N, CA, C and O atoms as a DFTB+ gen file, in Angstrom:
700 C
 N C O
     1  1     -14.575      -2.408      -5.916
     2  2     -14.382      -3.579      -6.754
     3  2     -12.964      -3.619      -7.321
     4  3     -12.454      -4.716      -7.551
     5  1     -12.302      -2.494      -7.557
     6  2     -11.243      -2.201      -7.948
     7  2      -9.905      -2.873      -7.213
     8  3      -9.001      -3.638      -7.548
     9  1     -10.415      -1.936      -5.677
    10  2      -9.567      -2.820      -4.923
    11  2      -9.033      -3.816      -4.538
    12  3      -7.879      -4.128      -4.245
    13  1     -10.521      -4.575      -4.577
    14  2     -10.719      -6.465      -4.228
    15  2     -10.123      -6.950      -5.381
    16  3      -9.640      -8.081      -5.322
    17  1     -10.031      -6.083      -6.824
    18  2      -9.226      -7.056      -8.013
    19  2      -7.872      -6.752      -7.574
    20  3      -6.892      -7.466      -7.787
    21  1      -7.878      -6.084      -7.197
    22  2      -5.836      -5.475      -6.956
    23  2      -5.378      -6.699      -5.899
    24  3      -4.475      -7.509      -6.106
    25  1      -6.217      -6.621      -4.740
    26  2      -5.662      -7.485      -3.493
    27  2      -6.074      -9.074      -4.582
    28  3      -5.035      -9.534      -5.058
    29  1      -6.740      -9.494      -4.792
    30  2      -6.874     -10.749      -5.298
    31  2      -5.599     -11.076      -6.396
    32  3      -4.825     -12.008      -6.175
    33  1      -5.501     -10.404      -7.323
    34  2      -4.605      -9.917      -8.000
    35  2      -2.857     -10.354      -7.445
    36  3      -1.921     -10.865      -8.060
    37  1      -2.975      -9.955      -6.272
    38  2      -1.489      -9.648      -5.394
    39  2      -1.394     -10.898      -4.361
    40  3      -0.398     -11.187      -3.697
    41  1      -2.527     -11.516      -4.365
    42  2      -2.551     -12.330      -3.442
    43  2      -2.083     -13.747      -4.604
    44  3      -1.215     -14.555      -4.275
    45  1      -2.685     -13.817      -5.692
    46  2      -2.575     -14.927      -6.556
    47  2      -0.997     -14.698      -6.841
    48  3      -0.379     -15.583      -6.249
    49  1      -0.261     -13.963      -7.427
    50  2       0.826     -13.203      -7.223
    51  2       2.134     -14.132      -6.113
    52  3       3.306     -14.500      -6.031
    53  1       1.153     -14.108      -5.622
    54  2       2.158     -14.485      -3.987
    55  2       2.351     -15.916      -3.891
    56  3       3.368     -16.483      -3.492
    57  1       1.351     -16.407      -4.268
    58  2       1.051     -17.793      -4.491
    59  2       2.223     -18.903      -5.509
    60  3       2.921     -19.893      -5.290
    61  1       1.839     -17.862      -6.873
    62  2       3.022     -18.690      -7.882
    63  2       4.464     -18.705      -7.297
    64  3       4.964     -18.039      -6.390
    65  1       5.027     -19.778      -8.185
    66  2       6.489     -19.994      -7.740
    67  2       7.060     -18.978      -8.757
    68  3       6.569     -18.682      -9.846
    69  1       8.389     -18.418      -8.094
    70  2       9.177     -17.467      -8.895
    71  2       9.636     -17.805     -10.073
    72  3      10.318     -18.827     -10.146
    73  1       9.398     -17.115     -11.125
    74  2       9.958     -17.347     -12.341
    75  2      11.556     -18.019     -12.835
    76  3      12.459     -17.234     -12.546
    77  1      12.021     -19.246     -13.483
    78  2      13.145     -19.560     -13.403
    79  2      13.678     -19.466     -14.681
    80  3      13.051     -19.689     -15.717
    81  1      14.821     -19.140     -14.599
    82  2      15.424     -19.257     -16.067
    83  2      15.504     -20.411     -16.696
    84  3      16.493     -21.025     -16.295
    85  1      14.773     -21.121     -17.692
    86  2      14.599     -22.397     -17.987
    87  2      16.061     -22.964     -18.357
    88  3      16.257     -24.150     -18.090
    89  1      17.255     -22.120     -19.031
    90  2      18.472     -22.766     -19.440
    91  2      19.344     -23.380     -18.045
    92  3      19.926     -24.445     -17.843
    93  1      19.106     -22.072     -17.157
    94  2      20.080     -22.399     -15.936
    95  2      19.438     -23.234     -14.556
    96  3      20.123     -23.886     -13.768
    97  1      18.337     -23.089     -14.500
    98  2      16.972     -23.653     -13.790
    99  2      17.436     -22.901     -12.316
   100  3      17.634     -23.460     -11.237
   101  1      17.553     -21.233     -12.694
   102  2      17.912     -20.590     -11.620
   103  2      16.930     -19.206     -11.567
   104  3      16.783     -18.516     -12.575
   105  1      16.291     -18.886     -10.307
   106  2      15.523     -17.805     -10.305
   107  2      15.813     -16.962     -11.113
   108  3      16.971     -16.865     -11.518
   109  1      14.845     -16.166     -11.531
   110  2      15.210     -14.526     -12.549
   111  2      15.384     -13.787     -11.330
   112  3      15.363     -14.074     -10.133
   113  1      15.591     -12.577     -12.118
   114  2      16.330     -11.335     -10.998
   115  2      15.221     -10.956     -10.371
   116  3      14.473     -11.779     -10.899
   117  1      14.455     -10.287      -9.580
   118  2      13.460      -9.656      -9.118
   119  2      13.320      -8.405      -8.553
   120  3      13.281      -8.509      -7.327
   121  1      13.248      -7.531      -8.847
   122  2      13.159      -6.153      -7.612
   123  2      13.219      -6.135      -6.371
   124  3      13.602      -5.133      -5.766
   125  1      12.749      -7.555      -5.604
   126  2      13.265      -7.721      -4.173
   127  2      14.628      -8.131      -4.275
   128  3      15.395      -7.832      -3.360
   129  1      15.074      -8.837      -5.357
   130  2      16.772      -9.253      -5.214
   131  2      17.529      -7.815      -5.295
   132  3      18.476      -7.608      -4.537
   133  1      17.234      -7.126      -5.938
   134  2      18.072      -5.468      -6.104
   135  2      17.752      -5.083      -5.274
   136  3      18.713      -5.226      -4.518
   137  1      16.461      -4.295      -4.374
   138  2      16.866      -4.090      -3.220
   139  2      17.623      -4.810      -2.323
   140  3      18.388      -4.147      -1.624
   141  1      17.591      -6.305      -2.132
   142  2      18.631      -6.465      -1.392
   143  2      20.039      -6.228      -1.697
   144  3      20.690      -5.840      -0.728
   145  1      20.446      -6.314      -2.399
   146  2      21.837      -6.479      -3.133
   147  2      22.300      -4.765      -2.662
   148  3      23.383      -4.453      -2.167
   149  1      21.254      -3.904      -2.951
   150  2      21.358      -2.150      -2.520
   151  2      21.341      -1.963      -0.930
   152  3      22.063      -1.073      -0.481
   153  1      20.756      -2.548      -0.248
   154  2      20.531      -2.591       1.006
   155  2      21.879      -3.312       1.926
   156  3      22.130      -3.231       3.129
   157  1      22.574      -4.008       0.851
   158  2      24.286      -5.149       1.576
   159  2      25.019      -4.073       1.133
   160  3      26.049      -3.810       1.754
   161  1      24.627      -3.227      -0.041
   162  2      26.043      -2.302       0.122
   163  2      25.848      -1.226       1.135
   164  3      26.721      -0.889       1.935
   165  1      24.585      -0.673       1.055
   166  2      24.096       0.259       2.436
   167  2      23.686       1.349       1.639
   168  3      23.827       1.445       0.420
   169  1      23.086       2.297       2.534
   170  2      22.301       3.091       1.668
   171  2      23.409       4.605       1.767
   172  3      23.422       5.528       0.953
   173  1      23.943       4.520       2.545
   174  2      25.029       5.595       2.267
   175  2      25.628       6.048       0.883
   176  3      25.889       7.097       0.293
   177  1      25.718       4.455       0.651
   178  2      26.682       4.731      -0.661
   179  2      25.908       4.516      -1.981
   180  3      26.352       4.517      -3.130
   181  1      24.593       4.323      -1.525
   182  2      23.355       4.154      -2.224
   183  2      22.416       5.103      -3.047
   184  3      21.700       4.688      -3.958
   185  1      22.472       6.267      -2.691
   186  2      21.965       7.425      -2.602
   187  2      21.121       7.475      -3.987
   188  3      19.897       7.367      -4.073
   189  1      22.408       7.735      -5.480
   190  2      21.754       8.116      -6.600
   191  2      20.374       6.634      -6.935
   192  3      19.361       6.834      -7.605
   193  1      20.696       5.372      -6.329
   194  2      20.197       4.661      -6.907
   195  2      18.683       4.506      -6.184
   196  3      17.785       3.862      -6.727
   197  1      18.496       5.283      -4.691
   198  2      16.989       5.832      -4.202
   199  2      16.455       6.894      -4.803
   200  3      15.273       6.994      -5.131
   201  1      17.595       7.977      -5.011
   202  2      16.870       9.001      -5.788
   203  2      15.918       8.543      -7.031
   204  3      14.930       9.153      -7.440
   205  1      16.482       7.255      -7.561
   206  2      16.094       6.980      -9.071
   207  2      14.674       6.084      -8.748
   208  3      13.645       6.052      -9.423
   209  1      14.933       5.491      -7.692
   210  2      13.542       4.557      -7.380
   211  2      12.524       5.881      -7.070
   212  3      11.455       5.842      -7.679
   213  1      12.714       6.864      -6.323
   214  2      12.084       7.686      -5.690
   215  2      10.967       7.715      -6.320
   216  3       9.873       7.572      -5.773
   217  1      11.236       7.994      -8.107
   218  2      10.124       7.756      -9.711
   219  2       9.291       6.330      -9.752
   220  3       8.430       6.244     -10.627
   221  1       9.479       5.250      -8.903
   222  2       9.563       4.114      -9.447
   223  2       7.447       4.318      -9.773
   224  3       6.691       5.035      -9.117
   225  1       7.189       3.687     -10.597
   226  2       5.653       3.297     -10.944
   227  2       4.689       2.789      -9.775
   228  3       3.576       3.313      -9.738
   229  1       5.107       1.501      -8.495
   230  2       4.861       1.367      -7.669
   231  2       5.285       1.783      -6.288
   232  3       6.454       1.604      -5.947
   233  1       4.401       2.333      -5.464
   234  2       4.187       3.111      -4.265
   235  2       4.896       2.379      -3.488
   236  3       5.440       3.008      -2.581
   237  1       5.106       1.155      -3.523
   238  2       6.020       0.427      -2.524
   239  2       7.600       0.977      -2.563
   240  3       8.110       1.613      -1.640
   241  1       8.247       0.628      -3.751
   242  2       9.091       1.354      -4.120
   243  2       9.375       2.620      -4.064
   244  3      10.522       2.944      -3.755
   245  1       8.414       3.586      -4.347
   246  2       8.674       4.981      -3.322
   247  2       8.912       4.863      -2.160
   248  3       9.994       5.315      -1.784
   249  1       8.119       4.298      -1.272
   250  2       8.186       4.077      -0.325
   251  2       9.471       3.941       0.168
   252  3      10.006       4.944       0.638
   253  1      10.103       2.825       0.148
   254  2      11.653       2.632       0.000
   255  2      12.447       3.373       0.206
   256  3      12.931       3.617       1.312
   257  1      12.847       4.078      -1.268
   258  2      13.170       5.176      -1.310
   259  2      13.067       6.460      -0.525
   260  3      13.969       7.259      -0.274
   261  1      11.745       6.506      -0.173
   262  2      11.507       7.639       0.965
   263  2      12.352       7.444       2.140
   264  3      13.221       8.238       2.499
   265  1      12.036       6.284       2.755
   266  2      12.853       5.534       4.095
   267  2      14.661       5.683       4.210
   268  3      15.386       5.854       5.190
   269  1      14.925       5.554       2.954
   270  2      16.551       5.559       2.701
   271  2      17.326       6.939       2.430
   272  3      18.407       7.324       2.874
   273  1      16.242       7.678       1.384
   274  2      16.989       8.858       1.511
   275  2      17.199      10.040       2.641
   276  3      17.437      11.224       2.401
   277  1      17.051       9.417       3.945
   278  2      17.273      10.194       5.468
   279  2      18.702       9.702       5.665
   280  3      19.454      10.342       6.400
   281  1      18.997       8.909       5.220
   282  2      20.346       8.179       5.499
   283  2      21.432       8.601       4.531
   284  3      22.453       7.916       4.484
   285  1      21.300       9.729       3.710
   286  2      22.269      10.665       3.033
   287  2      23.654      11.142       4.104
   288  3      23.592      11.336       5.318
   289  1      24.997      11.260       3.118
   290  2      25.634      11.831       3.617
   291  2      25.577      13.387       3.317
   292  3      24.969      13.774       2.319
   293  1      26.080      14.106       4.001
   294  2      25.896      15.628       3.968
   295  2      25.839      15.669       2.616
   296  3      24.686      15.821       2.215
   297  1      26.742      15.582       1.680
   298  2      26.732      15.764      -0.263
   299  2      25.322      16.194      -0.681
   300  3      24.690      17.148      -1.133
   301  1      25.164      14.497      -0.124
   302  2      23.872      14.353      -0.366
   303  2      22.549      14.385      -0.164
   304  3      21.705      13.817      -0.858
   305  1      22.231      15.517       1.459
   306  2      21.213      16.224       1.557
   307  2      20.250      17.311       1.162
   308  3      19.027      17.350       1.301
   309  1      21.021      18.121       0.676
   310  2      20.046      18.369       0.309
   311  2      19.296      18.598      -1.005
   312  3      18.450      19.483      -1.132
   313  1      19.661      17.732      -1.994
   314  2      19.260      17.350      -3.118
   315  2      17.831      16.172      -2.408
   316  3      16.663      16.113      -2.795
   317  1      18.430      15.472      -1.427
   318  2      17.094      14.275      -1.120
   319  2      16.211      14.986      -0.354
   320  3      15.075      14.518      -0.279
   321  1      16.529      16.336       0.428
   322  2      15.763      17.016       1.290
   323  2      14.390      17.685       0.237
   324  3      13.199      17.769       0.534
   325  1      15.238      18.180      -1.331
   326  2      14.182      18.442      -2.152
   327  2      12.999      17.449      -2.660
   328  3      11.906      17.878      -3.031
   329  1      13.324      16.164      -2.635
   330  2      13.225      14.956      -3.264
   331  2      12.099      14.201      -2.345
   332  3      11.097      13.735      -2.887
   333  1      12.312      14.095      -0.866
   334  2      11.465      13.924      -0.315
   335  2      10.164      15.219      -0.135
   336  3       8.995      14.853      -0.013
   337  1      10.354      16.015      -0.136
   338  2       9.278      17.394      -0.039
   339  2       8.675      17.009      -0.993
   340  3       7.497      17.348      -0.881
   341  1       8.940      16.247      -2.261
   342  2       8.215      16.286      -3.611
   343  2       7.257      15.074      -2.731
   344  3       6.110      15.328      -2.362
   345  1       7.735      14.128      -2.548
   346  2       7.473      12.884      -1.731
   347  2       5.915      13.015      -1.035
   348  3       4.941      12.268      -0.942
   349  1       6.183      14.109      -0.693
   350  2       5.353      14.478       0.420
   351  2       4.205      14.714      -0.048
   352  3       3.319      14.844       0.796
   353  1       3.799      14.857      -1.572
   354  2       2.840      15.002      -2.243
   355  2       1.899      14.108      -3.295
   356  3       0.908      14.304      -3.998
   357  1       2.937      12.850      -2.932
   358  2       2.917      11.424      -3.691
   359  2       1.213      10.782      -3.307
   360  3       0.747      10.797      -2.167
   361  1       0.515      10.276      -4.473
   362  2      -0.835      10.217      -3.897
   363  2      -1.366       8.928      -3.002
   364  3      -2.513       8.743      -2.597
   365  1      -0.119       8.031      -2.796
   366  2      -0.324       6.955      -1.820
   367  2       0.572       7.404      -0.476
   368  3       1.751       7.725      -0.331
   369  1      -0.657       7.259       0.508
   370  2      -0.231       7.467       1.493
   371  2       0.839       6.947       2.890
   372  3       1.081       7.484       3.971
   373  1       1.372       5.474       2.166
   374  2       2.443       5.047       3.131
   375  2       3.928       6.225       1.974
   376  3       4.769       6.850       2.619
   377  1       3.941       6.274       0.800
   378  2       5.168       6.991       0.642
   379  2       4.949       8.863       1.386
   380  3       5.852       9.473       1.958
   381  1       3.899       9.257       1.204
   382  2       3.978      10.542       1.717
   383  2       4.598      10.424       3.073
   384  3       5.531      11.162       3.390
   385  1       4.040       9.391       4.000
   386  2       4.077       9.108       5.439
   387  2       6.003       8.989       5.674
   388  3       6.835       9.415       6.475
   389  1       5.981       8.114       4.388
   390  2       7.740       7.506       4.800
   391  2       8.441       8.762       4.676
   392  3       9.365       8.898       5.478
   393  1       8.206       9.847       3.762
   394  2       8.688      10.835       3.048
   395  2       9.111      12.136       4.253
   396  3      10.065      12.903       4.388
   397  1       7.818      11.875       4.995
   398  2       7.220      13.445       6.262
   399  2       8.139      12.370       7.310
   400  3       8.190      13.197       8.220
   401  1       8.856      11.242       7.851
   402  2       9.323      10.694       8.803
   403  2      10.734      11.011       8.520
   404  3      11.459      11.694       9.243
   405  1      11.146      10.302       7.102
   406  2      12.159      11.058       6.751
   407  2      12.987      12.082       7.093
   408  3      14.113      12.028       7.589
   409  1      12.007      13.473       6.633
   410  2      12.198      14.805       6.776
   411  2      12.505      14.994       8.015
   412  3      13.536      15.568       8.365
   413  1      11.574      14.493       8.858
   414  2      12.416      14.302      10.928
   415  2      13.518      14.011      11.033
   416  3      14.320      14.659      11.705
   417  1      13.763      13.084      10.459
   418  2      15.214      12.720      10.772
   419  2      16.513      13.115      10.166
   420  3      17.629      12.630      10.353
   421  1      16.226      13.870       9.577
   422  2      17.091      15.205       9.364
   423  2      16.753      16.640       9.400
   424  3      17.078      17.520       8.603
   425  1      15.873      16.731      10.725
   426  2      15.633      17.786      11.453
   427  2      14.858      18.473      10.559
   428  3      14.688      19.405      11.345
   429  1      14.337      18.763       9.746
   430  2      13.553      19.092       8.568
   431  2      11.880      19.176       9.281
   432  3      11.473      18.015       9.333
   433  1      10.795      20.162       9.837
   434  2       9.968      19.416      10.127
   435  2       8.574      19.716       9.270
   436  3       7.431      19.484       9.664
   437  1       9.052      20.416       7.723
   438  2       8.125      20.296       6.531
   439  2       7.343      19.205       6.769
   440  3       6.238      19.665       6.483
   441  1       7.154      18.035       7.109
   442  2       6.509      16.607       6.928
   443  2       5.561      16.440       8.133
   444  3       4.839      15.466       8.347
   445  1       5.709      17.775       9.036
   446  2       4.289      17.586      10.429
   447  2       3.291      17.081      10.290
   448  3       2.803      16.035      10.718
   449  1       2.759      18.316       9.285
   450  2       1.296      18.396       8.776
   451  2       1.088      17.316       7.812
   452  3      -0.136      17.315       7.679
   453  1       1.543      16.429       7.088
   454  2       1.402      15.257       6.144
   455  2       0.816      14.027       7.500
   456  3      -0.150      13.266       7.437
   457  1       1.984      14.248       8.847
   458  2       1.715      12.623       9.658
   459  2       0.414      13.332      10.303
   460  3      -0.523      12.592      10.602
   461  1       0.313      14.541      10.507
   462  2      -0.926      14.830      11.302
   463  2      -2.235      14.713      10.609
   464  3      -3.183      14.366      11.314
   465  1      -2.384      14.873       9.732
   466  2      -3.473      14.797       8.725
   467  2      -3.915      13.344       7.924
   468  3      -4.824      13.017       7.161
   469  1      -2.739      12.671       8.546
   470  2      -2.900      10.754       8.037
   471  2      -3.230      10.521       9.491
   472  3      -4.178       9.754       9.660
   473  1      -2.581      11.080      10.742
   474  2      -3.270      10.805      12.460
   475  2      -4.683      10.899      12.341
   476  3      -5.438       9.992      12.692
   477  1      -5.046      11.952      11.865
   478  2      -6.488      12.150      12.285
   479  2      -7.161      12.513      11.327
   480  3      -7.938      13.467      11.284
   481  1      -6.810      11.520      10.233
   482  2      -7.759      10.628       9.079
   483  2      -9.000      10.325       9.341
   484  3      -9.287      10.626      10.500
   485  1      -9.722       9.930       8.844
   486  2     -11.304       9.046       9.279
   487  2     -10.527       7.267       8.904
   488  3     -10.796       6.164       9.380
   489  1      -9.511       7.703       7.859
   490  2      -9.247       5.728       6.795
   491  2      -8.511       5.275       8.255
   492  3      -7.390       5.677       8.567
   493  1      -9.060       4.672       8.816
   494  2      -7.662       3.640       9.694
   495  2      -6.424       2.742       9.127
   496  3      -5.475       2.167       9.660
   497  1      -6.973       2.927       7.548
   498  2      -5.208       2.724       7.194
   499  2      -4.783       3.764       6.827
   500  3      -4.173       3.578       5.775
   501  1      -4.767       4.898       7.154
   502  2      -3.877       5.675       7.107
   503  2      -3.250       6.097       7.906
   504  3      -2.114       6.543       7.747
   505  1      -4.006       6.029       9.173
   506  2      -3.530       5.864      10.616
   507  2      -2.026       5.174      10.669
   508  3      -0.834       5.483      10.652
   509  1      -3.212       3.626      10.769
   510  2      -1.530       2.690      10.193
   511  2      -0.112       2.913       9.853
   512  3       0.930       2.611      10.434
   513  1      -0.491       3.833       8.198
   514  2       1.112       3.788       8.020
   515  2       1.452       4.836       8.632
   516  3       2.652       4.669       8.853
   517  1       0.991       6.324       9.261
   518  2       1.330       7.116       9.752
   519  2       2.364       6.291      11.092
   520  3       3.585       6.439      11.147
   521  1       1.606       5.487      12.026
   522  2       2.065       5.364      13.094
   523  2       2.802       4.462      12.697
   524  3       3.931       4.602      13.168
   525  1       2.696       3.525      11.998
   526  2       4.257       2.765      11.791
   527  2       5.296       3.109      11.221
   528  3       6.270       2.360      11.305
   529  1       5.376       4.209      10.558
   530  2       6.381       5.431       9.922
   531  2       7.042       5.920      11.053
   532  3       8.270       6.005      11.093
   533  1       6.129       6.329      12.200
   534  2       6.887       7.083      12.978
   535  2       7.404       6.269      14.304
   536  3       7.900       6.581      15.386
   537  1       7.019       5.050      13.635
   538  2       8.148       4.049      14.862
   539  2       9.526       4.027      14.240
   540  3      10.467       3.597      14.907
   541  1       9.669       4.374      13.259
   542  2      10.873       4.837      12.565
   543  2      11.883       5.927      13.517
   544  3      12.954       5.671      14.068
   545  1      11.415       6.707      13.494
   546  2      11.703       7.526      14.888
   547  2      12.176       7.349      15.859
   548  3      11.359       6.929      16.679
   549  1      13.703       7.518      16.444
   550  2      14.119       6.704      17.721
   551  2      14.439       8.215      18.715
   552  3      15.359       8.017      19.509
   553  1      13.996       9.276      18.772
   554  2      14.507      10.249      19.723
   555  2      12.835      10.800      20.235
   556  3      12.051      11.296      19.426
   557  1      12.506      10.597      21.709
   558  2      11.024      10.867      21.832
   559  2      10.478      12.595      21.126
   560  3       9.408      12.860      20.578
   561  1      11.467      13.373      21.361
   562  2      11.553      14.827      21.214
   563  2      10.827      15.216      19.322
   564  3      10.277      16.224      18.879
   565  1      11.154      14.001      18.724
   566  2      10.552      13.607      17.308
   567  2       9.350      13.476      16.796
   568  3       8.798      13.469      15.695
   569  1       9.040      13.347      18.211
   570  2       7.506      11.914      18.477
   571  2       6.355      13.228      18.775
   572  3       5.270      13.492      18.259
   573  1       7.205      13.922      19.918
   574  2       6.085      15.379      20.850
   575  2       5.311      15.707      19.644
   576  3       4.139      15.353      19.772
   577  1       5.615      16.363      18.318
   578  2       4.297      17.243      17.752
   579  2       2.949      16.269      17.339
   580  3       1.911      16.700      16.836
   581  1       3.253      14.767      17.702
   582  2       1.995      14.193      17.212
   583  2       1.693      13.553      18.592
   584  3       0.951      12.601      18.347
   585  1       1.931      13.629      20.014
   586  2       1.118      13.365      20.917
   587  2       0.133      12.951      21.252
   588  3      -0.141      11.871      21.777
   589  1      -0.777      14.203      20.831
   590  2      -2.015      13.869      21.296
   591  2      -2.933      13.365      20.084
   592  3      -4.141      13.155      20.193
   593  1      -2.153      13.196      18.865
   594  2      -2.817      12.582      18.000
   595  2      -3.287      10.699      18.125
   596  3      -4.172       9.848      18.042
   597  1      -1.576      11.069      18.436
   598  2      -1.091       9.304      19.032
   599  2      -2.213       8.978      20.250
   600  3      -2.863       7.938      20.150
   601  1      -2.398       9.718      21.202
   602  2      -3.060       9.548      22.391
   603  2      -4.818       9.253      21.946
   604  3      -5.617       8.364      22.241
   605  1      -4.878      10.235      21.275
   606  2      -6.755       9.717      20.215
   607  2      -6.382       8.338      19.681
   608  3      -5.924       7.534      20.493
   609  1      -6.475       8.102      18.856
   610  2      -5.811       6.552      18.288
   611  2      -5.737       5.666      19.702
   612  3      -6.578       4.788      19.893
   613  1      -4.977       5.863      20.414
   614  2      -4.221       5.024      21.535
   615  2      -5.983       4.592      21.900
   616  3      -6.252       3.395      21.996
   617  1      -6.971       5.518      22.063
   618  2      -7.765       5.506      23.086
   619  2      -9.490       5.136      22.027
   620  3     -10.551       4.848      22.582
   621  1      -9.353       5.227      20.870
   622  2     -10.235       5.002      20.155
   623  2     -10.436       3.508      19.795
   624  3      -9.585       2.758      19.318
   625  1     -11.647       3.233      20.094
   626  2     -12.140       1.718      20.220
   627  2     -12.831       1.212      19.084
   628  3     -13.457       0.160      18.958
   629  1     -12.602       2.187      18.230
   630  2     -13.258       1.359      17.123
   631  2     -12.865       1.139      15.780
   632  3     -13.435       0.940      14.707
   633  1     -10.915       1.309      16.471
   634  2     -10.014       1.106      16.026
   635  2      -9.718      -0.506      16.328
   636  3     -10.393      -1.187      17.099
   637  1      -8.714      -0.918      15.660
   638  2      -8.370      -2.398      16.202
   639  2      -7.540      -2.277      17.125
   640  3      -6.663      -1.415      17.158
   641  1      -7.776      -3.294      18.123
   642  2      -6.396      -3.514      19.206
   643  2      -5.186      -3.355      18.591
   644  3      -4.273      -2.688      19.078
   645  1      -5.143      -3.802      17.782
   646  2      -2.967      -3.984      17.161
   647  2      -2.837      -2.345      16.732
   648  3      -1.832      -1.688      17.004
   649  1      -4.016      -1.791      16.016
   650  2      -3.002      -0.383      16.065
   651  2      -3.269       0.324      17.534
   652  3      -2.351       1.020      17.968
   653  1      -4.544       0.179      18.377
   654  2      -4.115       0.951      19.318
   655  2      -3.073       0.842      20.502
   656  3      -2.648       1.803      21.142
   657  1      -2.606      -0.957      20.759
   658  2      -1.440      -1.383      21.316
   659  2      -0.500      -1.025      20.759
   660  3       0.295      -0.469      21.516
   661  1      -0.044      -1.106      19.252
   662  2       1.064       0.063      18.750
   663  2       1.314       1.226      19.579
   664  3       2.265       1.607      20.261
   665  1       0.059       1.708      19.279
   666  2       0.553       3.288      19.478
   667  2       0.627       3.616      20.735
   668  3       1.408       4.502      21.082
   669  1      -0.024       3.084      21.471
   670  2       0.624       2.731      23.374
   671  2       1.855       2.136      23.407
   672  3       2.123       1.893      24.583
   673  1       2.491       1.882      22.872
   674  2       3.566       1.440      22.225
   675  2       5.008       2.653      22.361
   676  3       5.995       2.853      23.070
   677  1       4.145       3.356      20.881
   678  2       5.083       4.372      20.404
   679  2       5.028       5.500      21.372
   680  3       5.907       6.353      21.495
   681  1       3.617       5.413      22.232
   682  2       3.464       6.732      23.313
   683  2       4.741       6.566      24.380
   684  3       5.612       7.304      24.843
   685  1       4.351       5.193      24.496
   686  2       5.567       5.200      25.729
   687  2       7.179       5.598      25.941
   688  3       7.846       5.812      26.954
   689  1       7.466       5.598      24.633
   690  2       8.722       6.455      24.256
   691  2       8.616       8.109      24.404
   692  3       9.575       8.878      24.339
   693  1       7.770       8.330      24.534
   694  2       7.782       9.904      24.639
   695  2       7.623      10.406      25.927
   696  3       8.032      11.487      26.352
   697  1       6.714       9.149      26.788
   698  2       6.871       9.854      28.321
   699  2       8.409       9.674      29.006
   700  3       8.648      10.143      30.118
């Protein structure tokens, strides 16, 4: 019941028009406008200001953060290398997922056991963000320790078509 108030909640949400500043009759700022505005300067030069979301209250926003801090310059690895490991323990499961993809991509492979254990979940959304995390992933050699996880999924029917065409998808990069 909880849930259905959250999604109803987020859905009504979506619906209203954005808040305007009544003097200037110009949108207010929004958290999607700062990420973008962070995302035009790039995340290189971005770093302290993911570390700081990394805390943020909503999981989306971790999320984020998880995704960006792989994109550190040397300085700044391994302070985010600690940062995501914390990540990795976050109790919504698309930031753990973004967090353990992360960690791949700076050769790090602490984050195995996080995508393997969201692979072969019973929740099929956890599946989900696992395998769309690791389309993140562009070197197949990245992809090998979850194989045959990918290959269950690929082949399980009582899954939906769109994630198991995904992940026939993401398999095909690895052969």
């Amino acid at each position: 019941l909880e849930a259905l108030t959250a999604e109803w909640n987020e859905l009504k949400a979506a619906t209203l028009a954005p808040p305007v500043d009544p003097r200037r009759q110009e949108e207010l700022l929004r958290p999607e406008h700062i990420l973008q505005a962070v995302a035009e300067i790039g995340a290189e030069l971005s770093q302290p200001f993911y570390r700081a979301l990394a805390a943020a209250p909503d999981p989306e926003s971790r999320e984020e953060a998880a995704k960006q801090l792989a994109v550190a310059q040397a300085a700044d690895r391994p302070e985010n290398i600690a940062l995501l490991k914390n990540l990795l323990k976050d109790q919504a499961v698309n930031v753990r997922t973004a967090a353990a993809v992360s960690l791949i991509q700076v050769n790090d492979r602490s984050g195995h056991e996080v995508l393997l254990e969201a692979l072969s979940s019973k929740n099929s959304g956890d599946k989900y963000h696992a395998v769309h995390q690791l389309a993140r992933l562009q070197q197949p050699s990245q992809l090998e320790f979850a194989k045959e996880s990918l290959k269950t999924i690929a082949t399980d029917r009582t899954l939906v078509p769109g994630l198991r065409d995904f992940t026939n998808n993401l398999l095909q990069r690895i052969k």
